[in-house]
Amino acid sequence: MKKDTIMEVMLKDHDKIAKLLDGFEKCLYQDKQTLKKVFDAFFWELEKHLFTEEKVVFTLYEPEERVELYSIIPQLMKEHDKIYNKLKELKKNIISQKKCSSQDFIELFIKHKNFEVLA
């Protein structure tokens, strides 16, 4: 049985998060309870993904092109901060039952995802 590499696992995780984001976006105009439930699942998976990248991949992963990976880590960390802050802002709006717009977050997430895939 073939084991996935760290990068393969993380890319599969990206796909899972993208599907959850799509589900969240579809729930934006449903009842608040459904929206909160879907968002909480998305929030948890993305938070877990960011933690895994920062604490496991960035610290333990040793790619053949070590210098190349290490050179992009500061950019990835900045993007993670932006993503996490936008995520908390969305959560705050959902809890306070304000109108939510996910467009800025989606654009930021897709840009980050594409950057990681190309890195």
PDB file of C-alpha atoms in Angstrom:
ATOM      1  CA  MET A   1       0.000   0.000   0.000  1.00  0.00           C
ATOM      2  CA  LYS A   2       1.431   3.353  -1.096  1.00  0.00           C
ATOM      3  CA  LYS A   3       1.694   6.058   1.533  1.00  0.00           C
ATOM      4  CA  ASP A   4       1.037   9.658   0.524  1.00  0.00           C
ATOM      5  CA  THR A   5       3.813  12.189   0.860  1.00  0.00           C
ATOM      6  CA  ILE A   6       3.293  15.186   3.123  1.00  0.00           C
ATOM      7  CA  MET A   7       2.666  17.377   0.099  1.00  0.00           C
ATOM      8  CA  GLU A   8       0.053  14.960  -1.289  1.00  0.00           C
ATOM      9  CA  VAL A   9      -1.740  14.917   2.060  1.00  0.00           C
ATOM     10  CA  MET A  10      -1.717  18.711   2.263  1.00  0.00           C
ATOM     11  CA  LEU A  11      -3.004  19.059  -1.311  1.00  0.00           C
ATOM     12  CA  LYS A  12      -5.857  16.646  -0.543  1.00  0.00           C
ATOM     13  CA  ASP A  13      -6.558  18.764   2.514  1.00  0.00           C
ATOM     14  CA  HIS A  14      -6.745  21.858   0.276  1.00  0.00           C
ATOM     15  CA  ASP A  15      -9.373  20.121  -1.828  1.00  0.00           C
ATOM     16  CA  LYS A  16     -11.373  19.155   1.267  1.00  0.00           C
ATOM     17  CA  ILE A  17     -11.273  22.739   2.541  1.00  0.00           C
ATOM     18  CA  ALA A  18     -12.289  24.091  -0.877  1.00  0.00           C
ATOM     19  CA  LYS A  19     -15.346  21.791  -0.864  1.00  0.00           C
ATOM     20  CA  LEU A  20     -16.271  22.942   2.636  1.00  0.00           C
ATOM     21  CA  LEU A  21     -15.862  26.554   1.528  1.00  0.00           C
ATOM     22  CA  ASP A  22     -18.173  25.868  -1.397  1.00  0.00           C
ATOM     23  CA  GLY A  23     -20.719  24.363   1.018  1.00  0.00           C
ATOM     24  CA  PHE A  24     -20.426  27.397   3.274  1.00  0.00           C
ATOM     25  CA  GLU A  25     -20.935  29.753   0.357  1.00  0.00           C
ATOM     26  CA  LYS A  26     -24.090  27.864  -0.668  1.00  0.00           C
ATOM     27  CA  CYS A  27     -25.461  28.244   2.879  1.00  0.00           C
ATOM     28  CA  LEU A  28     -24.947  32.012   3.116  1.00  0.00           C
ATOM     29  CA  TYR A  29     -28.613  32.698   2.460  1.00  0.00           C
ATOM     30  CA  GLN A  30     -30.088  29.838   4.440  1.00  0.00           C
ATOM     31  CA  ASP A  31     -31.176  29.997   8.052  1.00  0.00           C
ATOM     32  CA  LYS A  32     -28.561  31.179  10.533  1.00  0.00           C
ATOM     33  CA  GLN A  33     -28.407  27.862  12.375  1.00  0.00           C
ATOM     34  CA  THR A  34     -27.511  25.940   9.203  1.00  0.00           C
ATOM     35  CA  LEU A  35     -25.014  28.631   8.217  1.00  0.00           C
ATOM     36  CA  LYS A  36     -23.331  28.491  11.616  1.00  0.00           C
ATOM     37  CA  LYS A  37     -23.115  24.692  11.564  1.00  0.00           C
ATOM     38  CA  VAL A  38     -21.555  24.600   8.087  1.00  0.00           C
ATOM     39  CA  PHE A  39     -19.232  27.481   8.912  1.00  0.00           C
ATOM     40  CA  ASP A  40     -18.066  25.809  12.139  1.00  0.00           C
ATOM     41  CA  ALA A  41     -17.084  22.679  10.197  1.00  0.00           C
ATOM     42  CA  PHE A  42     -15.237  24.809   7.652  1.00  0.00           C
ATOM     43  CA  PHE A  43     -13.573  26.902  10.378  1.00  0.00           C
ATOM     44  CA  TRP A  44     -12.363  23.785  12.216  1.00  0.00           C
ATOM     45  CA  GLU A  45     -10.885  22.152   9.099  1.00  0.00           C
ATOM     46  CA  LEU A  46      -9.124  25.317   7.974  1.00  0.00           C
ATOM     47  CA  GLU A  47      -7.807  26.056  11.456  1.00  0.00           C
ATOM     48  CA  LYS A  48      -6.510  22.471  11.698  1.00  0.00           C
ATOM     49  CA  HIS A  49      -4.913  22.777   8.249  1.00  0.00           C
ATOM     50  CA  LEU A  50      -3.121  26.022   9.110  1.00  0.00           C
ATOM     51  CA  PHE A  51      -1.885  24.559  12.384  1.00  0.00           C
ATOM     52  CA  THR A  52      -0.627  21.418  10.655  1.00  0.00           C
ATOM     53  CA  GLU A  53       1.215  23.409   8.014  1.00  0.00           C
ATOM     54  CA  GLU A  54       2.840  25.756  10.473  1.00  0.00           C
ATOM     55  CA  LYS A  55       3.692  23.317  13.245  1.00  0.00           C
ATOM     56  CA  VAL A  56       4.417  20.158  11.281  1.00  0.00           C
ATOM     57  CA  VAL A  57       5.188  20.904   7.669  1.00  0.00           C
ATOM     58  CA  PHE A  58       7.146  24.106   8.163  1.00  0.00           C
ATOM     59  CA  THR A  59       9.170  22.688  11.052  1.00  0.00           C
ATOM     60  CA  LEU A  60       9.613  18.985  10.271  1.00  0.00           C
ATOM     61  CA  TYR A  61       9.308  18.606   6.526  1.00  0.00           C
ATOM     62  CA  GLU A  62      12.672  18.346   4.789  1.00  0.00           C
ATOM     63  CA  PRO A  63      12.192  18.650   1.037  1.00  0.00           C
ATOM     64  CA  GLU A  64      15.005  18.131  -1.408  1.00  0.00           C
ATOM     65  CA  GLU A  65      14.846  21.828  -2.253  1.00  0.00           C
ATOM     66  CA  ARG A  66      15.121  22.994   1.339  1.00  0.00           C
ATOM     67  CA  VAL A  67      16.305  26.520   0.566  1.00  0.00           C
ATOM     68  CA  GLU A  68      13.404  27.066  -1.822  1.00  0.00           C
ATOM     69  CA  LEU A  69      10.799  26.009   0.757  1.00  0.00           C
ATOM     70  CA  TYR A  70      12.369  28.017   3.547  1.00  0.00           C
ATOM     71  CA  SER A  71      12.463  31.125   1.373  1.00  0.00           C
ATOM     72  CA  ILE A  72       8.666  31.125   0.964  1.00  0.00           C
ATOM     73  CA  ILE A  73       7.705  30.323   4.557  1.00  0.00           C
ATOM     74  CA  PRO A  74       7.540  33.999   5.659  1.00  0.00           C
ATOM     75  CA  GLN A  75       5.108  34.748   2.803  1.00  0.00           C
ATOM     76  CA  LEU A  76       3.002  31.707   3.666  1.00  0.00           C
ATOM     77  CA  MET A  77       2.874  32.728   7.333  1.00  0.00           C
ATOM     78  CA  LYS A  78       1.697  36.246   6.411  1.00  0.00           C
ATOM     79  CA  GLU A  79      -1.004  34.777   4.220  1.00  0.00           C
ATOM     80  CA  HIS A  80      -2.059  32.396   6.992  1.00  0.00           C
ATOM     81  CA  ASP A  81      -2.457  35.381   9.317  1.00  0.00           C
ATOM     82  CA  LYS A  82      -4.590  37.217   6.751  1.00  0.00           C
ATOM     83  CA  ILE A  83      -6.714  34.121   6.139  1.00  0.00           C
ATOM     84  CA  TYR A  84      -7.198  33.484   9.837  1.00  0.00           C
ATOM     85  CA  ASN A  85      -8.133  37.123  10.530  1.00  0.00           C
ATOM     86  CA  LYS A  86     -10.681  37.108   7.680  1.00  0.00           C
ATOM     87  CA  LEU A  87     -12.041  33.825   9.017  1.00  0.00           C
ATOM     88  CA  LYS A  88     -12.495  35.304  12.501  1.00  0.00           C
ATOM     89  CA  GLU A  89     -14.217  38.327  10.942  1.00  0.00           C
ATOM     90  CA  LEU A  90     -16.640  36.031   9.112  1.00  0.00           C
ATOM     91  CA  LYS A  91     -17.300  34.124  12.334  1.00  0.00           C
ATOM     92  CA  LYS A  92     -17.999  37.358  14.195  1.00  0.00           C
ATOM     93  CA  ASN A  93     -20.497  38.416  11.520  1.00  0.00           C
ATOM     94  CA  ILE A  94     -22.225  35.045  11.609  1.00  0.00           C
ATOM     95  CA  ILE A  95     -22.511  35.071  15.404  1.00  0.00           C
ATOM     96  CA  SER A  96     -23.877  38.615  15.426  1.00  0.00           C
ATOM     97  CA  GLN A  97     -26.168  37.677  12.518  1.00  0.00           C
ATOM     98  CA  LYS A  98     -24.808  40.434  10.311  1.00  0.00           C
ATOM     99  CA  LYS A  99     -24.847  40.046   6.581  1.00  0.00           C
ATOM    100  CA  CYS A 100     -21.886  37.957   5.486  1.00  0.00           C
ATOM    101  CA  SER A 101     -19.891  38.387   2.343  1.00  0.00           C
ATOM    102  CA  SER A 102     -17.409  35.666   1.693  1.00  0.00           C
ATOM    103  CA  GLN A 103     -16.001  37.053  -1.552  1.00  0.00           C
ATOM    104  CA  ASP A 104     -12.880  38.679  -0.035  1.00  0.00           C
ATOM    105  CA  PHE A 105     -12.147  35.545   1.936  1.00  0.00           C
ATOM    106  CA  ILE A 106     -12.642  33.272  -1.067  1.00  0.00           C
ATOM    107  CA  GLU A 107     -10.309  35.346  -3.212  1.00  0.00           C
ATOM    108  CA  LEU A 108      -7.660  35.362  -0.481  1.00  0.00           C
ATOM    109  CA  PHE A 109      -7.988  31.619   0.103  1.00  0.00           C
ATOM    110  CA  ILE A 110      -7.796  30.738  -3.610  1.00  0.00           C
ATOM    111  CA  LYS A 111      -4.781  32.991  -4.123  1.00  0.00           C
ATOM    112  CA  HIS A 112      -3.050  31.341  -1.157  1.00  0.00           C
ATOM    113  CA  LYS A 113      -3.990  27.831  -2.261  1.00  0.00           C
ATOM    114  CA  ASN A 114      -2.626  28.468  -5.745  1.00  0.00           C
ATOM    115  CA  PHE A 115       0.592  29.932  -4.331  1.00  0.00           C
ATOM    116  CA  GLU A 116       1.125  26.847  -2.160  1.00  0.00           C
ATOM    117  CA  VAL A 117       0.461  24.483  -5.062  1.00  0.00           C
ATOM    118  CA  LEU A 118       3.004  26.267  -7.233  1.00  0.00           C
ATOM    119  CA  ALA A 119       5.577  26.561  -4.438  1.00  0.00           C
TER     120      ALA A 119
END
